[in-house]
Short mmCIF file of C-alpha atoms and ligand atoms in Angstrom, two decimals:
data_model
loop_
_atom_site.label_atom_id
_atom_site.label_comp_id
_atom_site.label_asym_id
_atom_site.label_seq_id
_atom_site.Cartn_x
_atom_site.Cartn_y
_atom_site.Cartn_z
CA MET A 1461 195.67 -28.22 -53.92
CA LYS A 1462 193.40 -26.73 -50.88
CA THR A 1463 189.19 -25.60 -51.87
CA SER A 1464 188.11 -22.49 -50.71
CA ARG A 1465 184.49 -22.14 -50.36
CA ILE A 1466 183.25 -19.89 -52.84
CA GLN A 1467 181.85 -16.83 -51.17
CA ALA A 1468 181.98 -12.89 -50.70
CA PRO A 1469 185.25 -11.68 -49.41
CA THR A 1470 184.98 -11.45 -45.56
CA GLY A 1471 183.55 -8.20 -44.37
CA MET A 1472 181.79 -7.53 -48.09
CA HIS A 1473 178.43 -9.17 -48.98
CA ASP A 1474 175.65 -9.03 -51.48
CA ILE A 1475 172.35 -6.99 -51.67
CA LEU A 1476 169.67 -8.54 -52.16
CA PRO A 1477 166.74 -8.21 -53.53
CA ASP A 1478 164.82 -7.83 -50.90
CA GLN A 1479 167.93 -5.24 -48.88
CA GLN A 1480 167.58 -3.36 -52.23
CA LYS A 1481 163.42 -2.02 -51.00
CA GLY A 1482 165.48 -0.63 -48.36
CA PHE A 1483 168.07 0.61 -50.11
CA GLN A 1484 165.87 2.24 -52.64
CA ARG A 1485 163.33 3.92 -49.75
CA ILE A 1486 166.55 5.43 -48.17
CA HIS A 1487 168.28 6.83 -51.51
CA LYS A 1488 164.25 8.02 -52.56
CA VAL A 1489 164.53 10.16 -49.19
CA CYS A 1490 168.06 11.71 -49.57
CA GLU A 1491 167.36 12.57 -53.83
CA ASN A 1492 164.07 14.39 -52.03
CA ALA A 1493 166.23 16.52 -49.31
CA ALA A 1494 168.70 16.72 -51.87
CA ASN A 1495 166.43 18.53 -54.78
CA PHE A 1496 164.86 20.46 -51.55
CA TYR A 1497 167.33 22.05 -50.51
CA GLY A 1498 169.72 22.63 -53.20
CA PHE A 1499 172.29 19.53 -53.97
CA GLY A 1500 173.24 18.92 -56.83
CA LYS A 1501 174.37 14.99 -57.45
CA ILE A 1502 178.38 13.74 -57.28
CA ASP A 1503 179.86 10.65 -58.49
CA THR A 1504 183.50 10.32 -57.89
CA PRO A 1505 185.49 7.65 -59.07
CA ILE A 1506 185.71 4.18 -56.82
CA LEU A 1507 189.29 4.85 -56.90
CA GLU A 1508 191.85 7.76 -56.11
CA GLN A 1509 195.03 8.73 -55.61
CA ALA A 1510 196.26 7.58 -52.71
CA GLU A 1511 197.75 10.61 -52.01
CA ILE A 1512 194.10 12.03 -51.49
CA PHE A 1513 193.66 10.25 -48.88
CA LEU A 1514 197.56 10.55 -47.25
CA LYS A 1515 197.00 14.23 -47.08
CA GLY A 1516 193.17 14.99 -46.79
CA VAL A 1517 192.12 12.69 -44.64
CA GLY A 1518 195.49 12.03 -42.67
CA ALA A 1519 198.61 9.59 -42.59
CA SER A 1520 198.40 8.62 -39.07
CA THR A 1521 194.46 8.14 -38.20
CA ASP A 1522 193.14 4.48 -38.23
CA VAL A 1523 191.28 4.57 -41.40
CA ILE A 1524 194.78 5.54 -43.51
CA GLU A 1525 197.10 3.93 -41.62
CA LYS A 1526 195.17 0.25 -40.85
CA GLU A 1527 192.35 0.80 -43.41
CA MET A 1528 192.70 2.58 -46.27
CA TYR A 1529 193.20 -0.87 -49.43
CA ILE A 1530 196.30 0.72 -51.49
CA LEU A 1531 197.28 -0.89 -55.23
CA ARG A 1532 199.90 -0.23 -57.33
CA THR A 1533 198.91 -0.67 -61.04
CA LYS A 1534 201.02 -2.14 -63.85
CA GLY A 1535 201.48 1.85 -65.00
CA GLY A 1536 203.02 2.24 -61.04
CA ASP A 1537 200.04 4.96 -59.96
CA VAL A 1538 199.19 3.90 -56.34
CA LEU A 1539 195.85 4.03 -56.02
CA ALA A 1540 193.10 3.46 -53.45
CA LEU A 1541 189.73 2.15 -52.93
CA ARG A 1542 188.33 5.57 -50.99
CA PRO A 1543 187.79 4.64 -47.22
CA GLU A 1544 184.97 8.44 -47.76
CA GLY A 1545 184.00 10.54 -49.65
CA THR A 1546 184.29 14.04 -48.54
CA ALA A 1547 188.46 14.20 -49.26
CA SER A 1548 187.47 13.19 -53.47
CA VAL A 1549 184.68 16.00 -53.42
CA ALA A 1550 187.17 18.33 -52.01
CA ARG A 1551 189.56 17.12 -54.95
CA ALA A 1552 187.15 17.63 -58.02
CA TYR A 1553 185.47 20.44 -56.48
CA ILE A 1554 189.68 22.30 -56.97
CA GLU A 1555 190.12 19.80 -60.20
CA HIS A 1556 186.81 21.60 -61.67
CA GLY A 1557 187.71 25.13 -60.51
CA MET A 1558 184.30 25.04 -58.65
CA PHE A 1559 185.67 27.85 -56.99
CA ASN A 1560 184.17 29.89 -60.35
CA LEU A 1561 180.98 28.96 -59.50
CA PRO A 1562 178.34 31.26 -57.54
CA GLN A 1563 179.34 29.74 -53.25
CA PRO A 1564 178.66 27.69 -51.72
CA VAL A 1565 178.77 24.18 -53.59
CA LYS A 1566 176.23 22.26 -52.30
CA LEU A 1567 176.68 18.47 -53.68
CA TRP A 1568 175.56 14.68 -52.52
CA TYR A 1569 176.51 11.20 -52.95
CA TRP A 1570 175.74 8.02 -52.57
CA GLY A 1571 177.55 4.74 -53.11
CA PRO A 1572 179.99 2.51 -51.67
CA PHE A 1573 183.18 2.67 -49.92
CA PHE A 1574 186.02 0.04 -48.97
CA ARG A 1575 187.87 -0.05 -45.22
CA HIS A 1576 190.00 -2.85 -43.88
CA GLU A 1577 188.46 -3.01 -40.13
CA ARG A 1578 187.85 -6.47 -37.89
CA PRO A 1579 184.14 -6.93 -40.02
CA GLN A 1580 181.42 -6.86 -36.78
CA ALA A 1581 178.02 -5.90 -36.34
CA GLY A 1582 177.86 -2.75 -38.65
CA ARG A 1583 181.13 -2.78 -39.06
CA TYR A 1584 181.82 -4.28 -43.52
CA ARG A 1585 184.93 -3.93 -45.51
CA GLN A 1586 182.10 -2.62 -48.34
CA PHE A 1587 179.90 -0.65 -46.62
CA TRP A 1588 177.41 2.34 -48.71
CA GLN A 1589 177.81 6.08 -47.68
CA PHE A 1590 175.49 8.99 -49.04
CA GLY A 1591 176.93 12.32 -47.94
CA PHE A 1592 176.11 16.27 -48.17
CA GLU A 1593 178.81 18.46 -48.81
CA ILE A 1594 178.42 22.31 -48.26
CA LEU A 1595 182.05 23.83 -49.62
CA GLY A 1596 182.96 28.02 -49.62
CA ASP A 1597 180.93 28.71 -46.83
CA GLN A 1598 182.16 29.36 -43.17
CA SER A 1599 179.84 30.73 -41.41
CA PRO A 1600 177.71 28.46 -38.69
CA VAL A 1601 174.51 28.01 -40.07
CA ILE A 1602 175.65 26.28 -42.33
CA ASP A 1603 177.30 23.93 -39.56
CA ALA A 1604 173.42 24.04 -37.57
CA GLN A 1605 171.60 23.30 -41.29
CA VAL A 1606 174.16 20.22 -42.33
CA ILE A 1607 172.48 18.28 -39.16
CA GLN A 1608 169.31 19.48 -39.67
CA ILE A 1609 169.91 17.59 -43.23
CA PHE A 1610 170.92 14.49 -41.21
CA TYR A 1611 168.59 14.80 -38.79
CA GLY A 1612 165.37 15.14 -41.46
CA ILE A 1613 166.03 12.61 -43.46
CA LEU A 1614 166.82 10.59 -40.42
CA LYS A 1615 163.32 11.79 -39.35
CA ASP A 1616 161.34 10.92 -42.83
CA LEU A 1617 162.91 7.25 -42.32
CA LYS A 1618 160.81 7.85 -39.26
CA PHE A 1619 164.11 6.70 -37.00
CA LYS A 1620 163.27 7.47 -33.57
CA ASN A 1621 165.20 8.01 -30.09
CA LEU A 1622 167.84 10.20 -32.15
CA ILE A 1623 170.56 11.00 -30.66
CA VAL A 1624 172.69 14.17 -31.93
CA GLU A 1625 175.96 15.12 -30.27
CA VAL A 1626 178.28 17.56 -31.18
CA ASN A 1627 180.97 19.36 -29.98
CA SER A 1628 184.05 21.70 -31.38
CA ILE A 1629 187.43 20.44 -31.96
CA GLY A 1630 188.67 24.53 -32.20
CA CYS A 1631 190.69 25.44 -35.35
CA THR A 1632 194.39 25.04 -35.72
CA HIS A 1633 195.56 27.87 -33.27
CA CYS A 1634 193.48 26.34 -30.34
CA ARG A 1635 193.88 22.92 -31.18
CA SER A 1636 197.74 22.93 -30.84
CA TYR A 1637 197.63 23.80 -27.37
CA TYR A 1638 194.61 21.82 -26.21
CA LYS A 1639 196.76 19.16 -27.67
CA LYS A 1640 199.96 20.29 -25.34
CA LEU A 1641 198.02 20.44 -22.32
CA LEU A 1642 196.16 16.92 -23.26
CA SER A 1643 199.76 15.41 -23.87
CA GLY A 1644 200.74 16.88 -20.11
CA TYR A 1645 197.33 15.13 -18.77
CA PHE A 1646 198.09 12.01 -20.65
CA ARG A 1647 201.39 11.52 -20.14
CA SER A 1648 201.77 11.62 -16.59
CA ARG A 1649 199.02 8.98 -16.37
CA SER A 1650 200.41 6.73 -19.22
CA VAL A 1651 201.05 3.38 -17.25
CA SER A 1652 197.12 2.83 -16.74
CA LEU A 1653 196.77 3.82 -20.69
CA CYS A 1654 195.90 1.00 -22.75
CA SER A 1655 199.16 0.11 -24.98
CA THR A 1656 197.09 1.62 -28.27
CA CYS A 1657 196.57 4.87 -26.64
CA ARG A 1658 200.05 4.84 -25.63
CA LYS A 1659 200.67 4.98 -29.32
CA ARG A 1660 197.95 7.37 -29.50
CA LEU A 1661 199.96 9.35 -26.78
CA ARG A 1662 202.92 9.92 -29.33
CA GLU A 1663 200.73 10.58 -33.07
CA ASN A 1664 198.20 12.14 -31.71
CA PRO A 1665 196.66 12.32 -28.11
CA LEU A 1666 193.46 13.69 -29.26
CA ARG A 1667 192.91 10.18 -30.35
CA ILE A 1668 192.90 8.98 -27.21
CA LEU A 1669 189.39 10.81 -26.71
CA ASP A 1670 187.75 7.93 -28.70
CA CYS A 1671 189.18 5.01 -26.82
CA LYS A 1672 186.38 2.86 -25.80
CA GLU A 1673 189.03 1.06 -23.13
CA GLU A 1674 187.58 1.23 -19.69
CA LYS A 1675 190.53 1.68 -17.86
CA CYS A 1676 191.10 4.80 -20.12
CA GLN A 1677 187.66 6.15 -20.49
CA ARG A 1678 188.08 6.55 -16.37
CA ILE A 1679 191.12 8.40 -17.35
CA ILE A 1680 189.35 10.80 -20.40
CA ARG A 1681 186.53 11.15 -17.79
CA GLN A 1682 189.13 13.44 -15.96
CA ALA A 1683 190.98 14.81 -18.91
CA PRO A 1684 190.78 18.89 -20.27
CA GLN A 1685 188.13 19.66 -22.17
CA MET A 1686 189.13 21.66 -26.02
CA MET A 1687 185.57 23.31 -25.20
CA ASP A 1688 187.59 25.74 -22.54
CA HIS A 1689 190.33 25.97 -24.23
CA LEU A 1690 188.78 27.30 -27.96
CA CYS A 1691 189.90 30.41 -29.10
CA GLU A 1692 187.49 33.49 -29.47
CA GLU A 1693 186.90 32.63 -33.14
CA CYS A 1694 185.62 29.02 -32.72
CA LYS A 1695 184.11 29.33 -29.33
CA LYS A 1696 181.88 32.59 -31.35
CA HIS A 1697 181.27 29.95 -33.75
CA PHE A 1698 179.96 27.76 -31.54
CA LYS A 1699 178.06 29.25 -29.62
CA GLU A 1700 176.36 30.34 -32.98
CA VAL A 1701 175.74 27.14 -34.04
CA LEU A 1702 174.10 25.92 -30.51
CA GLU A 1703 171.80 29.20 -30.98
CA PHE A 1704 171.04 27.84 -34.59
CA LEU A 1705 170.07 24.50 -33.32
CA ASP A 1706 168.16 25.77 -30.79
CA GLU A 1707 166.05 28.26 -32.76
CA ILE A 1708 164.77 25.14 -34.96
CA ASP A 1709 164.16 22.37 -32.12
CA LEU A 1710 166.69 19.92 -32.54
CA PRO A 1711 167.71 18.34 -29.56
CA TYR A 1712 171.34 17.29 -28.89
CA ASN A 1713 174.00 16.64 -26.12
CA LEU A 1714 177.25 18.36 -26.05
CA ASN A 1715 180.07 15.64 -26.31
CA PRO A 1716 182.69 17.02 -24.73
CA TYR A 1717 184.97 14.15 -25.72
CA LEU A 1718 183.81 13.58 -29.72
CA VAL A 1719 186.83 14.21 -31.84
CA ARG A 1720 185.70 11.56 -34.50
CA GLY A 1721 188.89 10.03 -36.38
CA LEU A 1722 190.16 11.88 -39.38
CA ASP A 1723 192.34 14.93 -39.72
CA TYR A 1724 189.86 17.21 -41.87
CA TYR A 1725 187.51 18.71 -39.36
CA SER A 1726 188.16 21.59 -37.67
CA LYS A 1727 185.36 23.61 -35.26
CA THR A 1728 182.29 21.93 -35.69
CA VAL A 1729 181.75 17.95 -35.28
CA PHE A 1730 178.87 15.56 -34.72
CA GLU A 1731 177.49 12.28 -34.55
CA ILE A 1732 173.63 10.82 -34.46
CA PHE A 1733 172.61 7.94 -32.96
CA SER A 1734 169.45 5.49 -32.01
CA VAL A 1735 169.28 4.90 -28.43
CA PRO A 1736 168.50 0.94 -28.84
CA LYS A 1737 164.73 0.00 -28.21
CA SER A 1738 165.56 -3.97 -28.25
CA LYS A 1739 168.38 -6.05 -26.57
CA GLU A 1740 169.22 -7.12 -30.88
CA GLU A 1741 169.93 -3.76 -31.45
CA GLU A 1742 171.41 -2.55 -28.40
CA SER A 1743 174.99 -4.67 -29.43
CA LEU A 1744 174.79 -2.61 -32.64
CA GLU A 1745 173.53 0.89 -32.15
CA LYS A 1746 174.92 1.28 -28.70
CA LYS A 1747 178.33 0.94 -30.59
CA SER A 1748 177.47 3.01 -33.95
CA ALA A 1749 176.69 6.03 -34.70
CA LEU A 1750 174.28 5.95 -38.10
CA VAL A 1751 175.85 9.14 -39.39
CA GLY A 1752 178.86 11.54 -38.57
CA GLY A 1753 180.39 14.59 -39.94
CA GLY A 1754 181.37 18.64 -39.30
CA ARG A 1755 183.46 20.87 -40.63
CA TYR A 1756 186.34 21.09 -42.37
CA ASP A 1757 187.81 24.39 -43.14
CA THR A 1758 191.35 23.13 -44.00
CA LEU A 1759 190.76 20.60 -46.04
CA ILE A 1760 190.77 21.97 -49.40
CA ARG A 1761 193.86 23.43 -48.92
CA ARG A 1762 195.38 20.68 -47.74
CA LEU A 1763 194.88 18.58 -51.07
CA GLY A 1764 196.69 22.59 -52.59
CA GLY A 1765 193.97 24.18 -53.41
CA ARG A 1766 192.66 27.86 -52.00
CA ASP A 1767 191.70 28.34 -48.72
CA VAL A 1768 188.32 27.30 -49.01
CA PRO A 1769 185.96 26.14 -45.85
CA GLY A 1770 183.64 23.28 -45.92
CA CYS A 1771 181.19 20.96 -44.15
CA GLY A 1772 178.86 18.02 -44.18
CA GLY A 1773 178.46 14.53 -42.83
CA ALA A 1774 178.00 10.79 -43.89
CA ALA A 1775 175.52 8.37 -43.32
CA GLY A 1776 175.92 4.41 -43.29
CA ILE A 1777 173.24 2.88 -45.14
CA GLU A 1778 173.61 -0.84 -44.08
CA ARG A 1779 173.66 0.64 -40.32
CA LEU A 1780 170.16 2.14 -41.58
CA ALA A 1781 168.53 -0.09 -43.72
CA GLY A 1782 169.45 -2.64 -40.56
CA PHE A 1783 166.80 -0.61 -38.52
CA LEU A 1784 164.12 0.62 -40.69
CA GLN A 1785 161.05 0.23 -39.99
CA GLU A 1786 158.07 -0.72 -42.05
CA GLY A 1787 156.71 2.25 -43.63
CA PRO A 1788 154.92 4.08 -46.39
CA GLU A 1789 157.02 4.70 -49.63
CA PRO A 1790 158.63 7.92 -49.74
CA GLN A 1791 156.59 9.99 -52.17
CA LYS A 1792 159.11 11.63 -54.51
CA ASN A 1793 159.30 15.25 -54.83
CA ALA A 1794 156.86 16.46 -57.74
CA ASP A 1795 159.78 18.10 -59.81
CA GLN A 1796 159.68 21.80 -59.25
CA SER A 1797 161.57 24.85 -59.65
CA SER A 1798 161.60 27.22 -56.72
CA GLN A 1799 158.92 29.45 -56.66
CA ILE A 1800 159.76 31.17 -53.19
CA PHE A 1801 163.11 32.81 -52.17
CA ILE A 1802 163.91 33.02 -48.40
CA ALA A 1803 166.30 36.19 -47.87
CA GLN A 1804 167.74 37.05 -44.40
CA LEU A 1805 169.10 39.85 -42.37
CA GLY A 1806 171.40 39.39 -39.77
CA ASP A 1807 171.70 36.43 -36.92
CA MET A 1808 168.34 36.88 -35.64
CA GLY A 1809 166.71 36.73 -39.57
CA LYS A 1810 169.00 33.95 -40.61
CA LYS A 1811 167.84 31.91 -36.84
CA LYS A 1812 164.26 32.54 -38.26
CA GLY A 1813 165.06 31.63 -41.86
CA LEU A 1814 166.08 28.16 -41.05
CA VAL A 1815 162.39 27.56 -38.97
CA LEU A 1816 160.87 28.81 -42.13
CA ILE A 1817 162.28 26.45 -44.42
CA ASN A 1818 161.71 23.57 -42.11
CA LYS A 1819 157.90 24.71 -42.24
CA PHE A 1820 157.70 24.80 -45.86
CA LYS A 1821 159.75 21.27 -46.00
CA GLU A 1822 156.57 19.93 -44.23
CA GLU A 1823 154.44 21.39 -46.89
CA LYS A 1824 156.73 19.85 -49.29
CA ILE A 1825 156.66 23.74 -50.92
CA GLN A 1826 160.18 24.02 -52.73
CA VAL A 1827 162.50 27.45 -51.18
CA ALA A 1828 165.82 27.94 -51.85
CA GLU A 1829 168.40 30.48 -49.89
CA SER A 1830 171.46 31.69 -49.94
CA PHE A 1831 172.61 31.98 -46.45
CA SER A 1832 175.71 32.76 -47.10
CA LYS A 1833 174.85 35.84 -48.62
CA ASP A 1834 174.63 38.56 -46.18
CA SER A 1835 173.45 41.87 -48.12
CA LEU A 1836 170.03 41.85 -49.24
CA LYS A 1837 170.63 43.12 -52.30
CA THR A 1838 172.48 40.53 -53.37
CA GLN A 1839 170.06 37.80 -52.36
CA LEU A 1840 167.15 39.42 -54.13
CA GLY A 1841 169.93 39.72 -57.37
CA ARG A 1842 170.26 35.61 -56.99
CA ALA A 1843 166.50 35.29 -56.47
CA ASP A 1844 165.60 37.33 -59.37
CA LYS A 1845 167.98 35.15 -61.08
CA MET A 1846 166.45 32.03 -60.54
CA GLY A 1847 163.19 34.04 -61.68
CA VAL A 1848 161.11 33.17 -58.39
CA ARG A 1849 157.70 34.69 -57.89
CA TYR A 1850 157.81 35.56 -53.97
CA CYS A 1851 160.61 36.36 -51.67
CA LEU A 1852 160.34 36.10 -48.08
CA ILE A 1853 162.27 39.00 -46.57
CA LEU A 1854 163.81 38.51 -43.03
CA GLY A 1855 164.94 41.10 -41.33
CA GLN A 1856 166.21 42.07 -37.65
CA ARG A 1857 162.12 44.19 -37.34
CA GLU A 1858 160.61 40.83 -39.34
CA ALA A 1859 162.31 38.56 -36.85
CA LEU A 1860 161.48 40.50 -33.72
CA GLU A 1861 158.30 41.41 -34.43
CA GLY A 1862 156.91 37.76 -35.73
CA THR A 1863 155.83 38.83 -39.15
CA VAL A 1864 157.13 38.61 -43.18
CA MET A 1865 158.02 40.50 -45.97
CA ILE A 1866 156.74 38.93 -48.85
CA ARG A 1867 157.59 40.41 -51.92
CA ASP A 1868 155.88 39.92 -55.18
CA MET A 1869 158.69 39.94 -57.89
CA LYS A 1870 156.82 40.26 -60.51
CA THR A 1871 154.76 43.34 -59.44
CA GLY A 1872 157.09 44.42 -56.80
CA LYS A 1873 154.51 44.88 -54.52
CA GLN A 1874 155.05 44.43 -49.84
CA GLU A 1875 152.92 43.43 -47.43
CA THR A 1876 154.32 42.06 -44.40
CA VAL A 1877 152.09 38.60 -42.85
CA LYS A 1878 152.91 37.00 -39.57
CA MET A 1879 155.12 34.09 -39.48
CA ASP A 1880 152.89 31.45 -38.69
CA LYS A 1881 150.32 32.32 -41.49
CA VAL A 1882 152.95 32.91 -44.32
CA VAL A 1883 153.30 29.02 -45.61
CA LYS A 1884 149.32 29.38 -46.09
CA GLU A 1885 149.73 32.69 -47.62
CA ILE A 1886 152.10 31.23 -50.10
CA GLU A 1887 149.96 28.17 -50.84
CA ARG A 1888 147.29 30.30 -51.34
CA ARG A 1889 148.96 32.84 -53.04
CA LEU A 1890 150.74 29.62 -55.68
CA LYS A 1891 147.19 28.63 -56.15
CA LYS A 1892 146.05 31.43 -58.03
P1 LIG B 3177 182.90 8.24 -40.96
O1 LIG B 3177 181.79 8.96 -39.43
O2 LIG B 3177 183.79 7.99 -41.21
O3 LIG B 3177 182.99 9.92 -41.61
O4 LIG B 3177 181.56 7.47 -41.75
C1 LIG B 3177 180.45 7.98 -41.61
C2 LIG B 3177 179.60 7.54 -41.38
O5 LIG B 3177 179.99 5.72 -42.54
C3 LIG B 3177 179.37 6.28 -40.60
O6 LIG B 3177 178.74 7.18 -39.26
C4 LIG B 3177 178.43 4.70 -40.38
O7 LIG B 3177 177.62 4.74 -40.43
C5 LIG B 3177 179.34 4.27 -41.33
N1 LIG B 3177 180.48 3.88 -41.89
C6 LIG B 3177 182.01 4.03 -41.54
N2 LIG B 3177 182.75 2.88 -41.14
C7 LIG B 3177 181.29 2.02 -41.38
C8 LIG B 3177 182.25 0.65 -41.57
N3 LIG B 3177 183.36 0.00 -42.19
N4 LIG B 3177 180.66 -0.35 -42.14
C9 LIG B 3177 179.84 0.11 -42.36
N5 LIG B 3177 179.24 1.73 -42.05
C10 LIG B 3177 180.22 2.68 -41.32
C11 LIG B 3177 182.73 10.06 -42.57
O8 LIG B 3177 182.86 9.04 -43.69
C12 LIG B 3177 183.40 11.05 -42.91
N6 LIG B 3177 183.49 11.39 -44.31
C13 LIG B 3177 181.73 12.19 -42.91
C14 LIG B 3177 182.07 13.52 -43.84
C15 LIG B 3177 181.11 14.26 -44.41
N7 LIG B 3177 182.62 14.46 -42.69
C16 LIG B 3177 182.16 15.63 -43.42
N8 LIG B 3177 181.47 15.43 -44.41
#
């Protein structure tokens, strides 16, 4: 009998005590971000009905068609080792009737995932991810906030040279027209495409945009771009996402060919990379996104639930751990409940609200917000229920004047202060 070497399965690895330090550091930073932005933790099973991913992620995607580990149980169930977390979270949202909770529902997760990929640097068959998902809110401010959360986590982990790439892949309506256009374009050049892309042309021409082969790249660079074919609603949504990102000074590149490999996406998609600093890092960093995500407004419906929009992202923990710089241990946020609620009115108010949240985060002061609730009455009601001490009101007028109204929820007294003084003023009041 042939004796095999005793070792971990191909593409899978141990996380040894030395490496645990990096993992723990990342976990702490994620936990802090989750607490700050009001995300609840969810753990879903490592196995799911395979159907969840077939329907959710899409049967003809590489992740499902080629990479998913499927097993048949003795009882005849067809289960899959989860290749990603979003479909599982959506399944849990439906199963536990989370549409009955105040929306949006914000959930985060951390754990191992499985994809039968060709092992290479930064690509494993069992890898760890953390993810943040916001379900039940279609506003573009949410897309910007998701990107802001991941960007903030990477900054807190002392990543430098970050590049955020964003695109919009439209909705089912405008994308179907674009796909036809793209099919026509690639069909007339199919002899020059690689064999995988010729197959993609039959199944989903959008995937060709993802191809890294030089000969395909030459053709892709001349291909029609989704951005020129978005419907009015998708165009408006994307424009607003970019405006929010501009407002919080978050640098990004528009990448018209970013499509992502999972079928549930609509409208905004994004990836975050770190540009290589040295030769050794180059091969890994050039190809590998640290974070990937986007909006998925049809996922819950695909899984048999209601029409509930969603947006989120996930990061590969090994990829982050590989580039962690030595640095001071992140402090765990003091478990504090919010004393501050930021209420906003209109687009300008929302934009300034995002900026203000960042300022409070820098000073480690917990704030709550409810960006999806447009009426001031609803927001004040929510603030009241949460029992916060101060509500910061940012209407169109305040946003234009660069001020904020502080409402003392105990006495009902209101006072207007300059935007750049508000954090200090709140600090002073909370110390009293
Ligand atoms: P994804 O782009 O497939 O998206 O994976 C997210 C991140 O997980 C990648 O950017 C990468 O860092 C890491 N990753 C993926 N595959 C591997 C691998 N084989 N080895 C090591 N790391 C890997 C998703 O999974 C979506 N669920 C993200 C999302 C959440 N979209 C909306 N919400």
